[in-house]
Amino acid sequence: MKVKRVKHARRYLTLFKNSFGIFEPYQILVTTKCVIEEGKALGPQLAGAVLILKRFQLRKCGHHKEAVPAAECIMNMIGTENKNGYFVASQDRTLRSHLQKIPGVPLLFINHNTILLEKPSRASHQASDQVQISRLQPSAHEKETLVRLKDSATDAQPKRKRKRPGGPNPLSMLKSKKRKTGDETKKKRIRKRKRRKLAEHVQQALQEQMTGCSS
């Protein structure tokens, strides 16, 4: 189980590192002035817890004039983006559920005397996916460079010369002339045949045959 927890923790830390820029040395948000003041206000039963909190680094929360509830103070320290890259260590489940809605907030809690790193929330996974997608796309500077290269490539291409309309093909003209001359000779032959008359003796023979048939 211990080896499995270590593997999970390493995978979670890699996600926070690559997607949200949370590097070592890690900053763990355990206590603030507001947290200590709330512990004192709860009475002597939490005196031991207050002494333990004082051993950790006290983070400046900005609530100098008047302390606010501990959960509200922690939420204000994290904000909407966790710009400082804090790890939040808390046993308050309600506080952790609120922090899970903010992308990039690693959460620590104690279970059976063991400090555990909570699994990244759904909001953290969604934000991580968006970060990875944006990294695959070209930046604004890269897009401008691509446009310039494309324009320079189009300008460098030689322009094609338009072909001027040429004259008629001499071979085709010869073929058309041959066709015309051949057609004209055929027409002349037909006309000559029509103009030829029958000889006189042929005409007489035909008339005699016709008269003989009629008698």
CSV table of C-alpha atoms in Angstrom, one decimal:
chain,number,residue,atom,x,y,z
A,1,MET,CA,0.0,0.0,0.0
A,2,LYS,CA,2.8,2.4,0.8
A,3,VAL,CA,4.5,1.9,-2.6
A,4,LYS,CA,1.1,2.5,-4.3
A,5,ARG,CA,0.5,5.7,-2.3
A,6,VAL,CA,4.0,6.9,-3.3
A,7,LYS,CA,3.3,6.2,-7.0
A,8,HIS,CA,0.0,8.1,-6.8
A,9,ALA,CA,1.6,11.0,-5.0
A,10,ARG,CA,4.4,11.3,-7.7
A,11,ARG,CA,1.8,11.3,-10.4
A,12,TYR,CA,-0.2,14.0,-8.7
A,13,LEU,CA,2.8,16.1,-8.2
A,14,THR,CA,3.8,15.8,-11.8
A,15,LEU,CA,0.4,17.1,-12.8
A,16,PHE,CA,0.6,20.1,-10.6
A,17,LYS,CA,4.2,20.7,-11.8
A,18,ASN,CA,3.5,20.5,-15.5
A,19,SER,CA,0.1,22.2,-15.6
A,20,PHE,CA,0.3,24.7,-12.8
A,21,GLY,CA,4.0,25.4,-12.3
A,22,ILE,CA,4.1,24.2,-8.7
A,23,PHE,CA,7.8,23.3,-8.2
A,24,GLU,CA,10.0,22.4,-5.3
A,25,PRO,CA,10.5,23.7,-2.6
A,26,TYR,CA,6.8,23.4,-2.0
A,27,GLN,CA,5.0,26.1,0.0
A,28,ILE,CA,2.6,24.5,2.5
A,29,LEU,CA,-0.2,26.7,3.8
A,30,VAL,CA,-0.9,25.4,7.3
A,31,THR,CA,-1.5,28.4,9.5
A,32,THR,CA,-2.1,32.1,9.5
A,33,LYS,CA,-2.8,34.7,12.2
A,34,CYS,CA,-6.5,34.2,11.7
A,35,VAL,CA,-6.2,30.4,12.2
A,36,ILE,CA,-4.3,30.8,15.5
A,37,GLU,CA,-6.8,33.4,16.7
A,38,GLU,CA,-9.7,31.1,16.0
A,39,GLY,CA,-7.9,28.2,17.8
A,40,LYS,CA,-7.5,30.4,20.9
A,41,ALA,CA,-11.1,31.5,20.8
A,42,LEU,CA,-12.3,27.9,20.9
A,43,GLY,CA,-10.9,27.5,24.4
A,44,PRO,CA,-8.3,25.5,26.3
A,45,GLN,CA,-9.3,22.2,24.7
A,46,LEU,CA,-7.4,23.3,21.5
A,47,ALA,CA,-4.4,24.7,23.4
A,48,GLY,CA,-2.3,21.8,22.2
A,49,ALA,CA,-3.3,22.2,18.6
A,50,VAL,CA,-2.5,25.9,18.8
A,51,LEU,CA,1.0,25.1,20.1
A,52,ILE,CA,1.5,22.7,17.2
A,53,LEU,CA,0.3,25.4,14.7
A,54,LYS,CA,2.9,27.9,16.0
A,55,ARG,CA,5.7,25.5,15.0
A,56,PHE,CA,4.8,26.0,11.4
A,57,GLN,CA,5.7,29.0,9.3
A,58,LEU,CA,3.1,31.7,9.8
A,59,ARG,CA,1.8,33.0,6.5
A,60,LYS,CA,0.8,36.6,6.2
A,61,CYS,CA,-2.8,36.8,5.3
A,62,GLY,CA,-3.4,40.6,5.4
A,63,HIS,CA,-6.0,40.6,8.1
A,64,HIS,CA,-4.1,42.8,10.5
A,65,LYS,CA,-6.9,44.8,12.0
A,66,GLU,CA,-9.5,42.1,12.6
A,67,ALA,CA,-9.2,38.4,12.3
A,68,VAL,CA,-11.6,36.4,10.1
A,69,PRO,CA,-12.7,32.8,10.3
A,70,ALA,CA,-9.9,30.4,9.5
A,71,ALA,CA,-11.6,28.8,6.5
A,72,GLU,CA,-12.4,32.3,5.0
A,73,CYS,CA,-8.8,33.3,5.6
A,74,ILE,CA,-7.4,30.3,3.8
A,75,MET,CA,-9.8,30.8,0.9
A,76,ASN,CA,-8.7,34.4,0.6
A,77,MET,CA,-5.1,33.3,0.6
A,78,ILE,CA,-5.7,30.9,-2.3
A,79,GLY,CA,-8.0,33.2,-4.3
A,80,THR,CA,-9.3,32.0,-7.7
A,81,GLU,CA,-6.0,30.8,-9.2
A,82,ASN,CA,-3.6,29.9,-6.3
A,83,LYS,CA,-1.0,32.2,-7.8
A,84,ASN,CA,1.5,31.4,-5.0
A,85,GLY,CA,1.2,27.7,-5.6
A,86,TYR,CA,0.3,26.8,-2.0
A,87,PHE,CA,-0.3,23.3,-0.7
A,88,VAL,CA,-3.1,23.5,1.7
A,89,ALA,CA,-3.0,21.2,4.8
A,90,SER,CA,-6.3,20.9,6.6
A,91,GLN,CA,-8.5,18.4,8.3
A,92,ASP,CA,-11.6,20.5,7.5
A,93,ARG,CA,-13.5,18.6,4.9
A,94,THR,CA,-15.8,21.5,4.1
A,95,LEU,CA,-12.8,23.7,3.4
A,96,ARG,CA,-11.2,21.0,1.3
A,97,SER,CA,-14.4,20.6,-0.7
A,98,HIS,CA,-14.5,24.3,-1.5
A,99,LEU,CA,-10.8,24.3,-2.5
A,100,GLN,CA,-11.4,21.4,-4.8
A,101,LYS,CA,-13.5,23.8,-7.0
A,102,ILE,CA,-10.3,25.9,-7.6
A,103,PRO,CA,-7.9,24.5,-10.2
A,104,GLY,CA,-4.4,23.8,-9.2
A,105,VAL,CA,-4.7,23.5,-5.4
A,106,PRO,CA,-2.9,20.5,-3.9
A,107,LEU,CA,-4.6,19.3,-0.7
A,108,LEU,CA,-2.9,17.5,2.3
A,109,PHE,CA,-4.7,15.7,5.1
A,110,ILE,CA,-3.8,13.2,7.8
A,111,ASN,CA,-5.3,9.7,7.8
A,112,HIS,CA,-4.2,7.1,10.4
A,113,ASN,CA,-1.1,9.2,11.4
A,114,THR,CA,-0.1,9.3,7.7
A,115,ILE,CA,0.1,12.5,5.6
A,116,LEU,CA,-1.7,12.0,2.3
A,117,LEU,CA,-1.8,14.0,-0.8
A,118,GLU,CA,-5.4,14.2,-2.1
A,119,LYS,CA,-6.2,13.2,-5.6
A,120,PRO,CA,-6.4,16.2,-8.0
A,121,SER,CA,-9.9,17.5,-8.3
A,122,ARG,CA,-12.0,17.5,-11.4
A,123,ALA,CA,-11.5,21.2,-11.8
A,124,SER,CA,-7.7,20.6,-11.7
A,125,HIS,CA,-7.9,17.9,-14.3
A,126,GLN,CA,-10.0,20.0,-16.7
A,127,ALA,CA,-7.7,22.9,-16.4
A,128,SER,CA,-4.7,20.6,-16.9
A,129,ASP,CA,-6.3,19.3,-20.2
A,130,GLN,CA,-6.8,22.9,-21.4
A,131,VAL,CA,-3.2,23.7,-20.6
A,132,GLN,CA,-1.9,20.7,-22.6
A,133,ILE,CA,-4.1,21.6,-25.6
A,134,SER,CA,-3.0,25.2,-25.6
A,135,ARG,CA,0.7,24.1,-25.6
A,136,LEU,CA,0.1,22.1,-28.7
A,137,GLN,CA,-1.3,25.1,-30.6
A,138,PRO,CA,1.1,27.7,-32.0
A,139,SER,CA,1.4,30.9,-30.1
A,140,ALA,CA,0.5,34.4,-31.4
A,141,HIS,CA,4.2,35.0,-32.4
A,142,GLU,CA,4.4,31.7,-34.1
A,143,LYS,CA,1.2,32.4,-36.1
A,144,GLU,CA,2.6,35.7,-37.3
A,145,THR,CA,5.8,34.0,-38.4
A,146,LEU,CA,3.8,31.4,-40.3
A,147,VAL,CA,1.8,34.1,-42.1
A,148,ARG,CA,5.0,35.9,-43.1
A,149,LEU,CA,6.6,32.8,-44.4
A,150,LYS,CA,3.5,31.9,-46.4
A,151,ASP,CA,3.3,35.4,-47.9
A,152,SER,CA,7.0,35.3,-48.8
A,153,ALA,CA,6.6,31.9,-50.4
A,154,THR,CA,3.8,33.1,-52.6
A,155,ASP,CA,5.7,36.2,-53.6
A,156,ALA,CA,8.8,34.1,-54.6
A,157,GLN,CA,6.8,31.9,-56.9
A,158,PRO,CA,7.4,32.9,-60.6
A,159,LYS,CA,4.3,34.3,-62.4
A,160,ARG,CA,3.1,32.2,-65.3
A,161,LYS,CA,3.0,34.0,-68.7
A,162,ARG,CA,-0.2,34.1,-70.5
A,163,LYS,CA,-0.2,32.4,-73.9
A,164,ARG,CA,-1.0,34.8,-76.7
A,165,PRO,CA,-3.6,33.6,-79.2
A,166,GLY,CA,-1.8,32.1,-82.2
A,167,GLY,CA,-2.8,31.8,-85.8
A,168,PRO,CA,-4.6,28.9,-87.3
A,169,ASN,CA,-2.8,25.6,-87.7
A,170,PRO,CA,-1.4,25.4,-91.3
A,171,LEU,CA,-2.0,21.6,-91.4
A,172,SER,CA,-5.7,22.0,-90.6
A,173,MET,CA,-6.0,24.7,-93.3
A,174,LEU,CA,-4.5,22.3,-95.9
A,175,LYS,CA,-7.0,19.5,-94.9
A,176,SER,CA,-9.9,21.9,-95.2
A,177,LYS,CA,-8.7,23.1,-98.6
A,178,LYS,CA,-8.4,19.5,-99.8
A,179,ARG,CA,-11.9,18.7,-98.7
A,180,LYS,CA,-13.3,21.8,-100.5
A,181,THR,CA,-11.5,20.9,-103.8
A,182,GLY,CA,-12.7,17.3,-103.6
A,183,ASP,CA,-16.3,18.3,-103.0
A,184,GLU,CA,-16.2,20.8,-105.9
A,185,THR,CA,-14.9,18.2,-108.4
A,186,LYS,CA,-17.6,15.8,-107.4
A,187,LYS,CA,-20.3,18.5,-107.9
A,188,LYS,CA,-18.8,19.3,-111.4
A,189,ARG,CA,-18.9,15.7,-112.4
A,190,ILE,CA,-22.6,15.3,-111.4
A,191,ARG,CA,-23.4,18.5,-113.3
A,192,LYS,CA,-21.7,17.2,-116.5
A,193,ARG,CA,-23.6,13.9,-116.3
A,194,LYS,CA,-26.8,15.8,-116.1
A,195,ARG,CA,-25.9,18.0,-119.0
A,196,ARG,CA,-25.2,15.1,-121.3
A,197,LYS,CA,-28.0,14.3,-123.9
A,198,LEU,CA,-29.0,11.0,-125.4
A,199,ALA,CA,-27.9,10.4,-129.0
A,200,GLU,CA,-30.5,10.7,-131.8
A,201,HIS,CA,-30.4,7.1,-132.9
A,202,VAL,CA,-31.0,6.0,-129.3
A,203,GLN,CA,-34.0,8.4,-129.0
A,204,GLN,CA,-35.4,7.0,-132.3
A,205,ALA,CA,-35.0,3.4,-131.1
A,206,LEU,CA,-36.8,4.2,-127.9
A,207,GLN,CA,-39.7,5.9,-129.7
A,208,GLU,CA,-40.1,2.8,-132.0
A,209,GLN,CA,-40.3,0.5,-129.1
A,210,MET,CA,-42.9,2.7,-127.4
A,211,THR,CA,-45.1,2.8,-130.6
A,212,GLY,CA,-44.8,-0.9,-131.1
A,213,CYS,CA,-45.9,-1.5,-127.6
A,214,SER,CA,-48.9,0.8,-128.0
A,215,SER,CA,-50.1,-1.0,-131.3
